Short mmCIF file of C-alpha atoms in Angstrom, two decimals:
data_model
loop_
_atom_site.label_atom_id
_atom_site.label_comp_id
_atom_site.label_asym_id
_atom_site.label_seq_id
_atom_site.Cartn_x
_atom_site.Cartn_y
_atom_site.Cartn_z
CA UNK V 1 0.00 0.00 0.00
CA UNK V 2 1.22 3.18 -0.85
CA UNK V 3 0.24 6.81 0.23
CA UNK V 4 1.23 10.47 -0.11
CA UNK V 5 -0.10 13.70 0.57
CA UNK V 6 0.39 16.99 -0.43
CA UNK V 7 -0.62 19.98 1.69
CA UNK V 8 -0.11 23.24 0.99
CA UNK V 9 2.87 25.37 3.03
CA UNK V 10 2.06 28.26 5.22
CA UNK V 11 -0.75 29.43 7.82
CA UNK V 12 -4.27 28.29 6.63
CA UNK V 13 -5.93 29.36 9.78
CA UNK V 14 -7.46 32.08 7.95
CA UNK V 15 -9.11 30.08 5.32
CA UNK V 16 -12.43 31.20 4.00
CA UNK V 17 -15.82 28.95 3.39
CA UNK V 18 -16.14 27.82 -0.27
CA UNK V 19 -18.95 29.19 -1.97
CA UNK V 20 -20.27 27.87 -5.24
CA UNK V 21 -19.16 24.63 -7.62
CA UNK V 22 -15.46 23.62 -8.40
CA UNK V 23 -14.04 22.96 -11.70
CA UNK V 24 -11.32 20.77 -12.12
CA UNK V 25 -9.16 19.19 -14.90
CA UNK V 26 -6.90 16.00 -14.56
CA UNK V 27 -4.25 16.73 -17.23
CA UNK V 28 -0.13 17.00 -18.50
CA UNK V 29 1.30 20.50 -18.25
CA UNK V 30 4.80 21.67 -17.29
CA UNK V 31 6.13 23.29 -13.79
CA UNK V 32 6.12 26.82 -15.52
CA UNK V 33 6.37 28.34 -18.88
CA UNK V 34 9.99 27.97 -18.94
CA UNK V 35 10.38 24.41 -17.72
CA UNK V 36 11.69 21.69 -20.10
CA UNK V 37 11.21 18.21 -19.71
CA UNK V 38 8.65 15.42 -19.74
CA UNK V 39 4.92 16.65 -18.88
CA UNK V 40 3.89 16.00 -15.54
CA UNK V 41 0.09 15.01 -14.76
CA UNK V 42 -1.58 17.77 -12.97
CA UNK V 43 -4.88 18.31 -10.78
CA UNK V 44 -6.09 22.10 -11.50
CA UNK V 45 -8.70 23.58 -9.46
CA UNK V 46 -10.89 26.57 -9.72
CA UNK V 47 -13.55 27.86 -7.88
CA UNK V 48 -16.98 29.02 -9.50
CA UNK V 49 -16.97 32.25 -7.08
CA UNK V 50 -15.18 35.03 -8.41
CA UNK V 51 -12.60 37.21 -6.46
CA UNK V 52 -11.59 40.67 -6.18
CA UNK V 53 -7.94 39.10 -5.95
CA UNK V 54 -6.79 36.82 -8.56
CA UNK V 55 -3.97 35.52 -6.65
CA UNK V 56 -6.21 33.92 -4.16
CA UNK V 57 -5.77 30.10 -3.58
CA UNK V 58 -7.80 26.97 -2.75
CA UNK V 59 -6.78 25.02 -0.02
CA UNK V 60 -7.19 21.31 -0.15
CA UNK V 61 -5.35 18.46 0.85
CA UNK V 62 -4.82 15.30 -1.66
CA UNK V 63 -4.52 11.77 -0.35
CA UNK V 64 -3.52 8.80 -2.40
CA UNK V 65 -3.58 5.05 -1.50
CA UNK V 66 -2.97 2.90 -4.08
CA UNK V 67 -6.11 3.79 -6.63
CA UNK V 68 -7.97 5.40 -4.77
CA UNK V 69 -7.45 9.49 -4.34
CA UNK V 70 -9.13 11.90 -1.90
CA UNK V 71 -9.47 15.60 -2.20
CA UNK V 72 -10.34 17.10 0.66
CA UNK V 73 -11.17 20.64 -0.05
CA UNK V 74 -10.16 23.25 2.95
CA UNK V 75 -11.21 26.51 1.85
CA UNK V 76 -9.77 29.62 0.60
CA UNK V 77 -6.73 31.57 1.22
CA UNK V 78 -6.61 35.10 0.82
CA UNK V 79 -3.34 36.44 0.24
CA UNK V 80 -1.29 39.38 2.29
CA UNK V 81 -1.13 40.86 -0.87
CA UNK V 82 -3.98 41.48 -3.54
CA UNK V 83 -3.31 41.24 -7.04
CA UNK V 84 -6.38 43.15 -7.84
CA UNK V 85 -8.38 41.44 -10.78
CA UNK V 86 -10.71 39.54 -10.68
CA UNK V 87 -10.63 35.68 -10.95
CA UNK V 88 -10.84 32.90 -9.06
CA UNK V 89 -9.31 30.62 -6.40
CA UNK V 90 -7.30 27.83 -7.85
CA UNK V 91 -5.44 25.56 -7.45
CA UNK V 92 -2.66 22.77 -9.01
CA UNK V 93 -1.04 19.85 -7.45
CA UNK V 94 1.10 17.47 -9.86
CA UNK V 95 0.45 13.67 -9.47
CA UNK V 96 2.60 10.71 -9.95
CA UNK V 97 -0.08 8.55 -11.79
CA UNK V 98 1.22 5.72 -14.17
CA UNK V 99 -1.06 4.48 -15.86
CA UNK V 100 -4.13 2.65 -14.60
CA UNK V 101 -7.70 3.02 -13.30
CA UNK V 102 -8.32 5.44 -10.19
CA UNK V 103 -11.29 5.94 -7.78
CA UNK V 104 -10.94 9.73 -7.31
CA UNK V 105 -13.09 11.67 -4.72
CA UNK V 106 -13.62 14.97 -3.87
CA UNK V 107 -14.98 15.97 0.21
CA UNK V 108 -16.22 18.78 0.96
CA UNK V 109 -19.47 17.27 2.73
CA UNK V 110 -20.30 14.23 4.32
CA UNK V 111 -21.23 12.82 0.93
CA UNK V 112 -17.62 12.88 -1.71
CA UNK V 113 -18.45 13.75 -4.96
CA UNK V 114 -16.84 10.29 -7.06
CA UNK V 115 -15.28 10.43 -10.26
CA UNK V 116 -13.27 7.10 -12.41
CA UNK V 117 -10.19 8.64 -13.45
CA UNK V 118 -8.58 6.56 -16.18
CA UNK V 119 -4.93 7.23 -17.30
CA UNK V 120 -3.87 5.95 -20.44
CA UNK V 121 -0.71 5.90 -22.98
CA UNK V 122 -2.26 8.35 -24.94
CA UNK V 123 -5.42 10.29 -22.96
CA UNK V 124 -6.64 11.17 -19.52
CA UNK V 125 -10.25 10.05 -19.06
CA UNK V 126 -13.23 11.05 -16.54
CA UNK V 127 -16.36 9.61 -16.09
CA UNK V 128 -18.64 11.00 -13.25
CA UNK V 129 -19.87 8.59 -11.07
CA UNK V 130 -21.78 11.06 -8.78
CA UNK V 131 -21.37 14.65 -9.01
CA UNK V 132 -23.17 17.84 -6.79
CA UNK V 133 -20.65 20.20 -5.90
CA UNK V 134 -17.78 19.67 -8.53
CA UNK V 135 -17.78 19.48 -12.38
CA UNK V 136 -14.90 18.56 -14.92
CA UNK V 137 -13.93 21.09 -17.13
CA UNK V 138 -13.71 18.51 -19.85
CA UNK V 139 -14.04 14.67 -19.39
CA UNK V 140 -11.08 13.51 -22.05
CA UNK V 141 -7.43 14.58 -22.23
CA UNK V 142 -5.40 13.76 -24.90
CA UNK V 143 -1.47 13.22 -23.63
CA UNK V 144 1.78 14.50 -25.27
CA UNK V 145 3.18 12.15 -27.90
CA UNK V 146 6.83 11.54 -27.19
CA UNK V 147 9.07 13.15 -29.81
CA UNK V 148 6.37 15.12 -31.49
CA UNK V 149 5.69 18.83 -31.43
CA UNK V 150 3.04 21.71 -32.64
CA UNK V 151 4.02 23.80 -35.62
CA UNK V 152 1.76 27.53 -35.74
CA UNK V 153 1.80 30.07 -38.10
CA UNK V 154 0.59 33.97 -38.50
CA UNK V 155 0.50 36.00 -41.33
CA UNK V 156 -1.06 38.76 -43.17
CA UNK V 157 -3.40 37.99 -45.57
CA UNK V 158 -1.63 38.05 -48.63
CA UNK V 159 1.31 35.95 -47.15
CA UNK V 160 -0.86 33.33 -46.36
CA UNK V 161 1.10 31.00 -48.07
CA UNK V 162 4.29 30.95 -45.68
CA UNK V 163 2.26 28.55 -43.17
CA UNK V 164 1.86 25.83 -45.70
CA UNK V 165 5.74 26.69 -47.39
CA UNK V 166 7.42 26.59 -44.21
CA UNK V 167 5.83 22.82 -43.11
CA UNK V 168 6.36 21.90 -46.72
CA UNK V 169 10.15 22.61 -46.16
CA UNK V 170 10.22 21.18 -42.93
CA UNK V 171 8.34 17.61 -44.56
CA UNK V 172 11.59 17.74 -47.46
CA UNK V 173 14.37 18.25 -45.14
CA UNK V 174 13.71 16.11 -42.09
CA UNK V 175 11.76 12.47 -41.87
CA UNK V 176 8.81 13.65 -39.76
CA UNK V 177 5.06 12.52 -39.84
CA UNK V 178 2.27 14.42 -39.04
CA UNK V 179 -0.67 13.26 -37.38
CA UNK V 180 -3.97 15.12 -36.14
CA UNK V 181 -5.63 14.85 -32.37
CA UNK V 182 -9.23 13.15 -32.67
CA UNK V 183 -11.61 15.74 -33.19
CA UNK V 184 -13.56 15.09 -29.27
CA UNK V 185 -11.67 16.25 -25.99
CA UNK V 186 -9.15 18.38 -25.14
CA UNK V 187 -5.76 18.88 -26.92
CA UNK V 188 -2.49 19.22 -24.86
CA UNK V 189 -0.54 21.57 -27.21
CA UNK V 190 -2.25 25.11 -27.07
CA UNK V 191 -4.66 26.38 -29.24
CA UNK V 192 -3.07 29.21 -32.10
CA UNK V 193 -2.30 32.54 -30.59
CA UNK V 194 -4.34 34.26 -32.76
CA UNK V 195 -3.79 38.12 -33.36
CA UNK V 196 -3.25 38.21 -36.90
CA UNK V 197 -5.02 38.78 -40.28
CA UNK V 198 -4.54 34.89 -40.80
CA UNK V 199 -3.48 32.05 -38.02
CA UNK V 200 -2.88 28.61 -39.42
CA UNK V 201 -4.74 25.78 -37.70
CA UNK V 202 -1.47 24.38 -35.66
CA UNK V 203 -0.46 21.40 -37.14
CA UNK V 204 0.91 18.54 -35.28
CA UNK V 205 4.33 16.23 -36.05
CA UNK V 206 6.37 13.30 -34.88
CA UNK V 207 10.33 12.97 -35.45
CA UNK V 208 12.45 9.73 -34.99
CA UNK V 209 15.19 11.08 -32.80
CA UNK V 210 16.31 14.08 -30.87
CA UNK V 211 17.88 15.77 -32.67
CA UNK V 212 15.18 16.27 -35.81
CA UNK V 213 13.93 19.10 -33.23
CA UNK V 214 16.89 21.17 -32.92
CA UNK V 215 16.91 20.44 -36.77
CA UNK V 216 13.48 21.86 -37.04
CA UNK V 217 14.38 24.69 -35.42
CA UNK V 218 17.49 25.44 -37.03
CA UNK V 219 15.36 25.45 -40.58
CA UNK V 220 12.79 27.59 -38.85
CA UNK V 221 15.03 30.64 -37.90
CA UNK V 222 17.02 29.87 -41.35
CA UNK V 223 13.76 30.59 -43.04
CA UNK V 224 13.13 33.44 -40.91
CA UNK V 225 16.23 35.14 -42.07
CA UNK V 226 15.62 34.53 -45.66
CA UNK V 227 12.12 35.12 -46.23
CA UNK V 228 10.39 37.55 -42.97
CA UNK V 229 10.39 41.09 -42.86
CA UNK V 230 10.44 41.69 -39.06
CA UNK V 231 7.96 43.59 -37.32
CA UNK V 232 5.63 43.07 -40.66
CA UNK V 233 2.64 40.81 -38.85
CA UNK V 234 4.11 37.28 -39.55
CA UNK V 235 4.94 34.89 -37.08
CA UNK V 236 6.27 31.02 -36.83
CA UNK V 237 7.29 29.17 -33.92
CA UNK V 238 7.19 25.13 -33.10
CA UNK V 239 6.77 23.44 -29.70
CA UNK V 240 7.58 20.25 -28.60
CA UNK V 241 6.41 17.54 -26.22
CA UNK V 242 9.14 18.60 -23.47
CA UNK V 243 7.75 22.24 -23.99
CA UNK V 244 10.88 23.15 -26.06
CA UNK V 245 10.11 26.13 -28.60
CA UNK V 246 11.43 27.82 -31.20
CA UNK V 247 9.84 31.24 -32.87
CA UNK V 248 10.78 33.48 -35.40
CA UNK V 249 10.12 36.76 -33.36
#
């Protein structure tokens, strides 16, 4: 039998009563922006109340024993000091989860909300088994592929064409394949930035080894050099499963 817990650090004997629903997702996401590595499985919280502080945190404290997981939700903390916008209390705790099936429950009353939390190679599934007080922001994750990465692309209008140039080059110099997520759940590379006159649907690719990324990126800022005004509303960058980027601005 094996157990952990993680608790949050510092005084919580100022916690506030939660007021409304909680949203949570069970997904992969990195320690920061600016981490590199493997994904990590994550627990996010949010509350459905609204603050006047964004920076204001729910308190709970996560149990594991074997399959089965407890969230006991505390309460929220209000900060010493406000970050004032609104938003709401959240929360994320990374999880050591290999793959299997988990019972995962949420307390807050007497009765735990339950929830089947199903890790697999390639997606993070929930399926509600009895639900009043929390909700799943979305009930199927779909995991990093090793050794792929997400390709997106803004132009202008009339330079459309450099999205669909720039992965053509990429296809001719290195042996990658691209593949597309399933068109139900929720993606783990980010959705295109937007902001310009055109954005590319981001489209998705596997290399063999390594080093076909740092190729990848080598081509992109080539490419950059030869064929993009700066500062003239284009933009290309690529991201990879260990959240390693390259961008042409």
């Amino acid at each position: 039998m094996f157990a952990f817990s993680l608790a949050p650090s510092g005084c919580t004997s100022n916690l506030q009563s939660l007021e409304g629903r909680i949203f949570f997702s069970v997904r992969e996401d990195f320690v920061n922006d600016y981490s590199v590595g493997p994904p990590r499985i994550l627990l996010e919280m949010k509350t459905e109340k609204i603050y006047g502080c964004c920076n204001n945190r729910l308190i709970s404290e996560i149990v594991r024993s074997g399959s089965f997981i407890a969230v006991n939700l505390k309460g929220v903390l209000f900060p010493e000091i406000c970050l004032t916008a609104l938003g709401p209390a959240t929360s994320r705790d990374f999880l050591n989860l290999p793959e299997g099936v988990y019972s995962l429950n949420f307390q807050q009353w007497s009765v735990p909300d339950r929830y089947t939390l199903t890790v697999k190679k390639d997606a993070i599934e929930i399926t509600p088994m009895l639900s009043t007080f929390t909700a799943p922001e979305y009930t199927e994750f779909w995991r990093y592929p090793e050794n792929s990465f997400a390709y997106y692309c803004g132009t202008l209008t009339q330079t459309a064409w450099i999205c669909d140039d720039f992965a053509a080059h990429l296809l001719g110099e290195i042996d990658l394949e691209e593949f597309h997520f399933p068109d139900t759940g929720e993606i783990c590379y980010p959705p295109s930035g937007g902001g310009h006159y055109y954005d590319s649907p981001p489209r998705y690719f596997k290399y063999k080894k390594e080093g076909d990324f740092d190729l990848a990126g080598e081509l992109l800022m080539t490419y950059t050099e030869r064929l993009i005004i700066p500062d003239q509303g284009t933009a290309l960058g690529i991201r990879n499963w260990k959240n390693k980027s390259y961008c042409s601005y």
